[in-house]
mmCIF file of N, CA and C in Angstrom:
data_model
loop_
_atom_site.group_PDB
_atom_site.id
_atom_site.type_symbol
_atom_site.label_atom_id
_atom_site.label_comp_id
_atom_site.label_asym_id
_atom_site.label_seq_id
_atom_site.Cartn_x
_atom_site.Cartn_y
_atom_site.Cartn_z
ATOM 1 N N GLN A 1 0.846 -1.202 0.000
ATOM 2 C CA GLN A 1 0.000 0.000 0.000
ATOM 3 C C GLN A 1 0.878 1.248 0.000
ATOM 4 N N VAL A 2 0.309 2.336 -0.503
ATOM 5 C CA VAL A 2 1.030 3.588 -0.619
ATOM 6 C C VAL A 2 0.258 4.683 0.102
ATOM 7 N N GLN A 3 0.963 5.532 0.806
ATOM 8 C CA GLN A 3 0.350 6.676 1.473
ATOM 9 C C GLN A 3 0.932 7.972 0.910
ATOM 10 N N LEU A 4 0.059 8.951 0.758
ATOM 11 C CA LEU A 4 0.469 10.304 0.369
ATOM 12 C C LEU A 4 0.119 11.224 1.529
ATOM 13 N N VAL A 5 1.124 11.884 2.051
ATOM 14 C CA VAL A 5 0.911 12.773 3.199
ATOM 15 C C VAL A 5 1.204 14.203 2.777
ATOM 16 N N GLU A 6 0.189 15.039 2.890
ATOM 17 C CA GLU A 6 0.290 16.437 2.491
ATOM 18 C C GLU A 6 0.484 17.324 3.713
ATOM 19 N N SER A 7 1.096 18.475 3.482
ATOM 20 C CA SER A 7 1.239 19.461 4.541
ATOM 21 C C SER A 7 1.392 20.840 3.914
ATOM 22 N N GLY A 8 1.168 21.873 4.723
ATOM 23 C CA GLY A 8 1.450 23.230 4.276
ATOM 24 C C GLY A 8 0.254 24.107 4.009
ATOM 25 N N GLY A 9 -0.949 23.587 4.131
ATOM 26 C CA GLY A 9 -2.117 24.427 3.915
ATOM 27 C C GLY A 9 -2.317 25.413 5.045
ATOM 28 N N GLY A 10 -3.320 26.290 4.865
ATOM 29 C CA GLY A 10 -3.610 27.254 5.911
ATOM 30 C C GLY A 10 -4.368 28.455 5.384
ATOM 31 N N LEU A 11 -4.395 29.493 6.216
ATOM 32 C CA LEU A 11 -5.077 30.737 5.887
ATOM 33 C C LEU A 11 -4.037 31.782 5.511
ATOM 34 N N VAL A 12 -4.272 32.467 4.398
ATOM 35 C CA VAL A 12 -3.345 33.499 3.929
ATOM 36 C C VAL A 12 -4.139 34.640 3.326
ATOM 37 N N GLN A 13 -3.585 35.832 3.394
ATOM 38 C CA GLN A 13 -4.234 36.987 2.804
ATOM 39 C C GLN A 13 -4.021 37.031 1.299
ATOM 40 N N PRO A 14 -4.919 37.667 0.575
ATOM 41 C CA PRO A 14 -4.712 37.826 -0.868
ATOM 42 C C PRO A 14 -3.355 38.461 -1.157
ATOM 43 N N GLY A 15 -2.694 37.913 -2.171
ATOM 44 C CA GLY A 15 -1.355 38.378 -2.512
ATOM 45 C C GLY A 15 -0.252 37.639 -1.786
ATOM 46 N N GLY A 16 -0.617 36.827 -0.818
ATOM 47 C CA GLY A 16 0.365 36.087 -0.043
ATOM 48 C C GLY A 16 0.817 34.807 -0.709
ATOM 49 N N SER A 17 1.627 34.046 0.020
ATOM 50 C CA SER A 17 2.212 32.811 -0.508
ATOM 51 C C SER A 17 2.037 31.672 0.480
ATOM 52 N N LEU A 18 1.988 30.470 -0.074
ATOM 53 C CA LEU A 18 2.001 29.240 0.707
ATOM 54 C C LEU A 18 2.788 28.201 -0.069
ATOM 55 N N ARG A 19 3.328 27.235 0.652
ATOM 56 C CA ARG A 19 4.033 26.113 0.017
ATOM 57 C C ARG A 19 3.454 24.811 0.539
ATOM 58 N N LEU A 20 2.951 23.998 -0.385
ATOM 59 C CA LEU A 20 2.433 22.688 -0.039
ATOM 60 C C LEU A 20 3.479 21.620 -0.321
ATOM 61 N N SER A 21 3.461 20.565 0.495
ATOM 62 C CA SER A 21 4.340 19.418 0.285
ATOM 63 C C SER A 21 3.505 18.151 0.272
ATOM 64 N N CYS A 22 3.987 17.156 -0.461
ATOM 65 C CA CYS A 22 3.332 15.851 -0.493
ATOM 66 C C CYS A 22 4.408 14.782 -0.616
ATOM 67 N N ALA A 23 4.440 13.882 0.364
ATOM 68 C CA ALA A 23 5.422 12.809 0.370
ATOM 69 C C ALA A 23 4.737 11.461 0.199
ATOM 70 N N ALA A 24 5.249 10.664 -0.723
ATOM 71 C CA ALA A 24 4.743 9.313 -0.951
ATOM 72 C C ALA A 24 5.612 8.312 -0.202
ATOM 73 N N SER A 25 4.955 7.337 0.439
ATOM 74 C CA SER A 25 5.685 6.298 1.162
ATOM 75 C C SER A 25 4.925 4.992 1.074
ATOM 76 N N GLY A 26 5.627 3.899 1.400
ATOM 77 C CA GLY A 26 4.997 2.591 1.371
ATOM 78 C C GLY A 26 5.643 1.678 0.361
ATOM 79 N N SER A 27 4.825 0.837 -0.263
ATOM 80 C CA SER A 27 5.320 -0.159 -1.206
ATOM 81 C C SER A 27 5.537 0.490 -2.575
ATOM 82 N N ILE A 28 6.725 1.058 -2.768
ATOM 83 C CA ILE A 28 7.014 1.842 -3.967
ATOM 84 C C ILE A 28 8.195 1.257 -4.722
ATOM 85 N N TYR A 29 7.964 0.943 -5.981
ATOM 86 C CA TYR A 29 9.053 0.573 -6.888
ATOM 87 C C TYR A 29 9.507 1.813 -7.651
ATOM 88 N N ARG A 30 8.541 2.553 -8.137
ATOM 89 C CA ARG A 30 8.828 3.800 -8.852
ATOM 90 C C ARG A 30 7.593 4.689 -8.806
ATOM 91 N N VAL A 31 7.828 5.983 -8.638
ATOM 92 C CA VAL A 31 6.739 6.945 -8.706
ATOM 93 C C VAL A 31 6.814 7.665 -10.040
ATOM 94 N N ASN A 32 5.764 7.563 -10.808
ATOM 95 C CA ASN A 32 5.724 8.236 -12.105
ATOM 96 C C ASN A 32 5.196 9.654 -11.924
ATOM 97 N N ARG A 33 4.161 10.001 -12.620
ATOM 98 C CA ARG A 33 3.669 11.373 -12.546
ATOM 99 C C ARG A 33 3.018 11.655 -11.190
ATOM 100 N N MET A 34 3.273 12.845 -10.669
ATOM 101 C CA MET A 34 2.633 13.323 -9.443
ATOM 102 C C MET A 34 2.012 14.677 -9.733
ATOM 103 N N GLY A 35 1.033 15.030 -8.935
ATOM 104 C CA GLY A 35 0.396 16.311 -9.205
ATOM 105 C C GLY A 35 -0.467 16.801 -8.065
ATOM 106 N N TRP A 36 -0.973 18.013 -8.250
ATOM 107 C CA TRP A 36 -1.895 18.638 -7.309
ATOM 108 C C TRP A 36 -3.215 18.933 -8.013
ATOM 109 N N TYR A 37 -4.276 18.598 -7.323
ATOM 110 C CA TYR A 37 -5.625 18.937 -7.748
ATOM 111 C C TYR A 37 -6.252 19.757 -6.638
ATOM 112 N N ARG A 38 -7.337 20.447 -6.957
ATOM 113 C CA ARG A 38 -8.049 21.195 -5.917
ATOM 114 C C ARG A 38 -9.552 21.112 -6.141
ATOM 115 N N GLN A 39 -10.282 21.261 -5.053
ATOM 116 C CA GLN A 39 -11.734 21.247 -5.115
ATOM 117 C C GLN A 39 -12.269 22.459 -4.354
ATOM 118 N N PRO A 40 -12.666 23.498 -5.082
ATOM 119 C CA PRO A 40 -13.250 24.660 -4.424
ATOM 120 C C PRO A 40 -14.615 24.314 -3.838
ATOM 121 N N PRO A 41 -15.102 25.081 -2.895
ATOM 122 C CA PRO A 41 -16.419 24.797 -2.293
ATOM 123 C C PRO A 41 -17.515 24.740 -3.355
ATOM 124 N N GLY A 42 -18.278 23.655 -3.351
ATOM 125 C CA GLY A 42 -19.398 23.517 -4.264
ATOM 126 C C GLY A 42 -19.035 23.233 -5.707
ATOM 127 N N LYS A 43 -17.755 22.957 -5.971
ATOM 128 C CA LYS A 43 -17.327 22.711 -7.351
ATOM 129 C C LYS A 43 -16.627 21.360 -7.463
ATOM 130 N N GLN A 44 -16.355 20.976 -8.702
ATOM 131 C CA GLN A 44 -15.687 19.701 -8.943
ATOM 132 C C GLN A 44 -14.174 19.834 -8.764
ATOM 133 N N ARG A 45 -13.545 18.709 -8.527
ATOM 134 C CA ARG A 45 -12.097 18.683 -8.409
ATOM 135 C C ARG A 45 -11.479 19.001 -9.774
ATOM 136 N N GLU A 46 -10.400 19.790 -9.745
ATOM 137 C CA GLU A 46 -9.756 20.203 -10.989
ATOM 138 C C GLU A 46 -8.236 20.107 -10.849
ATOM 139 N N LEU A 47 -7.590 19.912 -11.996
ATOM 140 C CA LEU A 47 -6.134 19.850 -12.013
ATOM 141 C C LEU A 47 -5.548 21.231 -11.747
ATOM 142 N N VAL A 48 -4.504 21.269 -10.914
ATOM 143 C CA VAL A 48 -3.752 22.494 -10.680
ATOM 144 C C VAL A 48 -2.421 22.436 -11.423
ATOM 145 N N ALA A 49 -1.655 21.375 -11.150
ATOM 146 C CA ALA A 49 -0.344 21.227 -11.776
ATOM 147 C C ALA A 49 0.107 19.788 -11.605
ATOM 148 N N ARG A 50 0.934 19.299 -12.529
ATOM 149 C CA ARG A 50 1.485 17.974 -12.392
ATOM 150 C C ARG A 50 2.878 17.949 -12.982
ATOM 151 N N ILE A 51 3.648 16.930 -12.566
ATOM 152 C CA ILE A 51 5.048 16.867 -12.956
ATOM 153 C C ILE A 51 5.447 15.411 -13.142
ATOM 154 N N THR A 52 6.222 15.146 -14.182
ATOM 155 C CA THR A 52 6.693 13.790 -14.428
ATOM 156 C C THR A 52 7.958 13.518 -13.624
ATOM 157 N N ALA A 53 8.387 12.271 -13.618
ATOM 158 C CA ALA A 53 9.621 11.917 -12.928
ATOM 159 C C ALA A 53 10.815 12.620 -13.564
ATOM 160 N N GLY A 54 10.696 12.934 -14.833
ATOM 161 C CA GLY A 54 11.773 13.627 -15.522
ATOM 162 C C GLY A 54 11.757 15.127 -15.351
ATOM 163 N N GLY A 55 10.727 15.631 -14.658
ATOM 164 C CA GLY A 55 10.672 17.061 -14.366
ATOM 165 C C GLY A 55 9.831 17.895 -15.301
ATOM 166 N N ASN A 56 9.160 17.254 -16.257
ATOM 167 C CA ASN A 56 8.277 18.019 -17.141
ATOM 168 C C ASN A 56 6.985 18.342 -16.408
ATOM 169 N N SER A 57 6.571 19.590 -16.482
ATOM 170 C CA SER A 57 5.397 20.032 -15.725
ATOM 171 C C SER A 57 4.390 20.748 -16.620
ATOM 172 N N ASN A 58 3.153 20.743 -16.172
ATOM 173 C CA ASN A 58 2.135 21.553 -16.825
ATOM 174 C C ASN A 58 1.172 22.082 -15.764
ATOM 175 N N TYR A 59 0.517 23.193 -16.095
ATOM 176 C CA TYR A 59 -0.305 23.927 -15.147
ATOM 177 C C TYR A 59 -1.675 24.254 -15.725
ATOM 178 N N ALA A 60 -2.634 24.427 -14.832
ATOM 179 C CA ALA A 60 -3.913 24.993 -15.227
ATOM 180 C C ALA A 60 -3.687 26.453 -15.614
ATOM 181 N N ASP A 61 -4.473 26.924 -16.576
ATOM 182 C CA ASP A 61 -4.325 28.317 -17.019
ATOM 183 C C ASP A 61 -4.499 29.295 -15.865
ATOM 184 N N SER A 62 -5.364 28.963 -14.929
ATOM 185 C CA SER A 62 -5.690 29.882 -13.837
ATOM 186 C C SER A 62 -4.535 30.094 -12.858
ATOM 187 N N VAL A 63 -3.538 29.208 -12.870
ATOM 188 C CA VAL A 63 -2.426 29.332 -11.927
ATOM 189 C C VAL A 63 -1.086 29.542 -12.623
ATOM 190 N N GLU A 64 -1.070 29.447 -13.939
ATOM 191 C CA GLU A 64 0.168 29.612 -14.700
ATOM 192 C C GLU A 64 0.822 30.949 -14.358
ATOM 193 N N GLY A 65 2.125 30.888 -14.028
ATOM 194 C CA GLY A 65 2.857 32.109 -13.694
ATOM 195 C C GLY A 65 2.799 32.484 -12.229
ATOM 196 N N ARG A 66 1.899 31.881 -11.471
ATOM 197 C CA ARG A 66 1.789 32.161 -10.025
ATOM 198 C C ARG A 66 2.216 30.964 -9.182
ATOM 199 N N PHE A 67 1.953 29.762 -9.659
ATOM 200 C CA PHE A 67 2.277 28.533 -8.934
ATOM 201 C C PHE A 67 3.447 27.832 -9.614
ATOM 202 N N THR A 68 4.260 27.158 -8.801
ATOM 203 C CA THR A 68 5.380 26.386 -9.320
ATOM 204 C C THR A 68 5.413 25.025 -8.652
ATOM 205 N N ILE A 69 5.408 23.978 -9.464
ATOM 206 C CA ILE A 69 5.498 22.618 -8.935
ATOM 207 C C ILE A 69 6.929 22.126 -9.120
ATOM 208 N N THR A 70 7.473 21.519 -8.077
ATOM 209 C CA THR A 70 8.812 20.927 -8.138
ATOM 210 C C THR A 70 8.782 19.539 -7.504
ATOM 211 N N ARG A 71 9.887 18.847 -7.664
ATOM 212 C CA ARG A 71 9.895 17.442 -7.251
ATOM 213 C C ARG A 71 11.276 17.038 -6.773
ATOM 214 N N ASN A 72 11.302 16.199 -5.736
ATOM 215 C CA ASN A 72 12.525 15.572 -5.242
ATOM 216 C C ASN A 72 12.334 14.074 -5.377
ATOM 217 N N ASN A 73 12.911 13.487 -6.423
ATOM 218 C CA ASN A 73 12.697 12.065 -6.686
ATOM 219 C C ASN A 73 13.281 11.177 -5.586
ATOM 220 N N ALA A 74 14.384 11.601 -4.990
ATOM 221 C CA ALA A 74 15.012 10.801 -3.940
ATOM 222 C C ALA A 74 14.106 10.655 -2.728
ATOM 223 N N LYS A 75 13.244 11.649 -2.517
ATOM 224 C CA LYS A 75 12.333 11.630 -1.373
ATOM 225 C C LYS A 75 10.903 11.311 -1.768
ATOM 226 N N ASN A 76 10.670 11.059 -3.058
ATOM 227 C CA ASN A 76 9.300 10.820 -3.544
ATOM 228 C C ASN A 76 8.357 11.925 -3.065
ATOM 229 N N THR A 77 8.802 13.133 -3.199
ATOM 230 C CA THR A 77 8.072 14.280 -2.675
ATOM 231 C C THR A 77 7.906 15.344 -3.750
ATOM 232 N N ILE A 78 6.737 15.961 -3.751
ATOM 233 C CA ILE A 78 6.516 17.118 -4.606
ATOM 234 C C ILE A 78 6.131 18.319 -3.755
ATOM 235 N N TYR A 79 6.328 19.483 -4.338
ATOM 236 C CA TYR A 79 6.029 20.734 -3.664
ATOM 237 C C TYR A 79 5.218 21.616 -4.615
ATOM 238 N N LEU A 80 4.389 22.449 -4.032
ATOM 239 C CA LEU A 80 3.660 23.432 -4.815
ATOM 240 C C LEU A 80 3.863 24.789 -4.155
ATOM 241 N N GLN A 81 4.662 25.631 -4.790
ATOM 242 C CA GLN A 81 4.857 26.994 -4.320
ATOM 243 C C GLN A 81 3.766 27.849 -4.927
ATOM 244 N N MET A 82 2.953 28.450 -4.071
ATOM 245 C CA MET A 82 1.817 29.250 -4.519
ATOM 246 C C MET A 82 2.053 30.704 -4.134
ATOM 247 N N ASP A 83 2.211 31.546 -5.125
ATOM 248 C CA ASP A 83 2.442 32.977 -4.917
ATOM 249 C C ASP A 83 1.277 33.780 -5.479
ATOM 250 N N SER A 84 1.203 35.033 -5.066
ATOM 251 C CA SER A 84 0.141 35.934 -5.535
ATOM 252 C C SER A 84 -1.228 35.283 -5.413
ATOM 253 N N LEU A 85 -1.484 34.713 -4.268
ATOM 254 C CA LEU A 85 -2.731 33.969 -4.069
ATOM 255 C C LEU A 85 -3.938 34.888 -4.139
ATOM 256 N N LYS A 86 -5.013 34.328 -4.676
ATOM 257 C CA LYS A 86 -6.273 35.044 -4.857
ATOM 258 C C LYS A 86 -7.376 34.326 -4.077
ATOM 259 N N PRO A 87 -8.442 35.032 -3.723
ATOM 260 C CA PRO A 87 -9.553 34.358 -3.026
ATOM 261 C C PRO A 87 -10.090 33.159 -3.797
ATOM 262 N N GLU A 88 -10.051 33.207 -5.115
ATOM 263 C CA GLU A 88 -10.554 32.089 -5.923
ATOM 264 C C GLU A 88 -9.647 30.870 -5.886
ATOM 265 N N ASP A 89 -8.483 30.986 -5.250
ATOM 266 C CA ASP A 89 -7.617 29.816 -5.046
ATOM 267 C C ASP A 89 -8.044 29.011 -3.820
ATOM 268 N N THR A 90 -8.998 29.526 -3.069
ATOM 269 C CA THR A 90 -9.495 28.818 -1.890
ATOM 270 C C THR A 90 -10.090 27.480 -2.295
ATOM 271 N N ALA A 91 -9.599 26.410 -1.671
ATOM 272 C CA ALA A 91 -10.028 25.056 -2.017
ATOM 273 C C ALA A 91 -9.341 24.060 -1.096
ATOM 274 N N VAL A 92 -9.810 22.826 -1.170
ATOM 275 C CA VAL A 92 -9.046 21.720 -0.591
ATOM 276 C C VAL A 92 -8.104 21.223 -1.687
ATOM 277 N N TYR A 93 -6.840 21.157 -1.370
ATOM 278 C CA TYR A 93 -5.824 20.737 -2.332
ATOM 279 C C TYR A 93 -5.440 19.292 -2.066
ATOM 280 N N TYR A 94 -5.473 18.485 -3.131
ATOM 281 C CA TYR A 94 -5.184 17.065 -3.027
ATOM 282 C C TYR A 94 -3.937 16.712 -3.839
ATOM 283 N N CYS A 95 -3.117 15.881 -3.242
ATOM 284 C CA CYS A 95 -1.956 15.333 -3.944
ATOM 285 C C CYS A 95 -2.380 14.049 -4.657
ATOM 286 N N HIS A 96 -1.815 13.811 -5.808
ATOM 287 C CA HIS A 96 -2.115 12.615 -6.598
ATOM 288 C C HIS A 96 -0.805 12.023 -7.105
ATOM 289 N N ALA A 97 -0.718 10.698 -7.127
ATOM 290 C CA ALA A 97 0.505 10.062 -7.608
ATOM 291 C C ALA A 97 0.189 8.773 -8.353
ATOM 292 N N GLU A 98 0.958 8.530 -9.401
ATOM 293 C CA GLU A 98 0.895 7.276 -10.152
ATOM 294 C C GLU A 98 2.105 6.458 -9.721
ATOM 295 N N VAL A 99 1.864 5.361 -9.017
ATOM 296 C CA VAL A 99 2.930 4.615 -8.350
ATOM 297 C C VAL A 99 2.990 3.193 -8.864
ATOM 298 N N MET A 100 4.205 2.773 -9.211
ATOM 299 C CA MET A 100 4.448 1.380 -9.561
ATOM 300 C C MET A 100 4.895 0.654 -8.296
ATOM 301 N N SER A 101 4.206 -0.439 -7.957
ATOM 302 C CA SER A 101 4.597 -1.224 -6.786
ATOM 303 C C SER A 101 5.631 -2.284 -7.154
ATOM 304 N N ASP A 102 5.719 -2.621 -8.437
ATOM 305 C CA ASP A 102 6.778 -3.463 -8.959
ATOM 306 C C ASP A 102 6.924 -3.135 -10.441
ATOM 307 N N MET A 103 7.697 -3.910 -11.158
ATOM 308 C CA MET A 103 7.989 -3.578 -12.554
ATOM 309 C C MET A 103 6.755 -3.690 -13.450
ATOM 310 N N TRP A 104 5.724 -4.411 -12.985
ATOM 311 C CA TRP A 104 4.606 -4.712 -13.878
ATOM 312 C C TRP A 104 3.268 -4.121 -13.436
ATOM 313 N N SER A 105 3.170 -3.659 -12.223
ATOM 314 C CA SER A 105 1.860 -3.213 -11.761
ATOM 315 C C SER A 105 1.953 -1.901 -10.995
ATOM 316 N N GLY A 106 0.877 -1.138 -11.094
ATOM 317 C CA GLY A 106 0.832 0.137 -10.406
ATOM 318 C C GLY A 106 -0.601 0.581 -10.163
ATOM 319 N N ASP A 107 -0.715 1.695 -9.508
ATOM 320 C CA ASP A 107 -2.035 2.214 -9.190
ATOM 321 C C ASP A 107 -1.920 3.721 -8.993
ATOM 322 N N ARG A 108 -3.076 4.341 -8.826
ATOM 323 C CA ARG A 108 -3.117 5.790 -8.590
ATOM 324 C C ARG A 108 -3.617 6.037 -7.181
ATOM 325 N N TYR A 109 -3.023 7.023 -6.530
ATOM 326 C CA TYR A 109 -3.342 7.288 -5.136
ATOM 327 C C TYR A 109 -3.639 8.778 -4.931
ATOM 328 N N TRP A 110 -4.456 9.029 -3.889
ATOM 329 C CA TRP A 110 -4.792 10.397 -3.494
ATOM 330 C C TRP A 110 -4.373 10.632 -2.047
ATOM 331 N N GLY A 111 -3.970 11.853 -1.765
ATOM 332 C CA GLY A 111 -3.755 12.247 -0.384
ATOM 333 C C GLY A 111 -5.081 12.597 0.274
ATOM 334 N N GLN A 112 -5.014 12.940 1.552
ATOM 335 C CA GLN A 112 -6.232 13.206 2.319
ATOM 336 C C GLN A 112 -6.757 14.619 2.092
ATOM 337 N N GLY A 113 -5.941 15.478 1.515
ATOM 338 C CA GLY A 113 -6.362 16.851 1.241
ATOM 339 C C GLY A 113 -5.899 17.817 2.314
ATOM 340 N N THR A 114 -5.581 19.033 1.892
ATOM 341 C CA THR A 114 -5.204 20.086 2.835
ATOM 342 C C THR A 114 -5.923 21.372 2.422
ATOM 343 N N GLN A 115 -6.482 22.055 3.399
ATOM 344 C CA GLN A 115 -7.284 23.242 3.122
ATOM 345 C C GLN A 115 -6.393 24.459 2.909
ATOM 346 N N VAL A 116 -6.679 25.179 1.833
ATOM 347 C CA VAL A 116 -6.044 26.468 1.574
ATOM 348 C C VAL A 116 -7.155 27.515 1.506
ATOM 349 N N THR A 117 -7.060 28.521 2.354
ATOM 350 C CA THR A 117 -8.056 29.584 2.384
ATOM 351 C C THR A 117 -7.364 30.922 2.164
ATOM 352 N N VAL A 118 -7.816 31.649 1.155
ATOM 353 C CA VAL A 118 -7.250 32.965 0.843
ATOM 354 C C VAL A 118 -8.321 34.008 1.154
ATOM 355 N N SER A 119 -8.075 34.767 2.189
ATOM 356 C CA SER A 119 -9.079 35.724 2.653
ATOM 357 C C SER A 119 -8.431 36.812 3.483
ATOM 358 N N SER A 120 -9.013 37.997 3.405
ATOM 359 C CA SER A 120 -8.522 39.098 4.229
ATOM 360 C C SER A 120 -9.319 39.183 5.530
#
């Protein structure tokens, strides 16, 4: 089994910054793509940013230029640096990972979610 543990959420004023972390642990042979999704109140979950093991990343248009996703493969950890935060960034942020448990099989996992609230 694989666990994703997120940290770094909280309350911040508009224009402020937060950094989220997500560490994968457990029965891991290789971690492929990892990413962050978010679910604003009353809305569906949406992609924020994701990154491959090789470091290629892509972002939602709404966060491009404000958020930066990075990765430490040795620690199976990803980070999301969120700058110039806006009230519309308020959501529960979820970590997602595509994990191989051996050379032939894998699965997708979600973290428990961390709340980010942008408000004055």
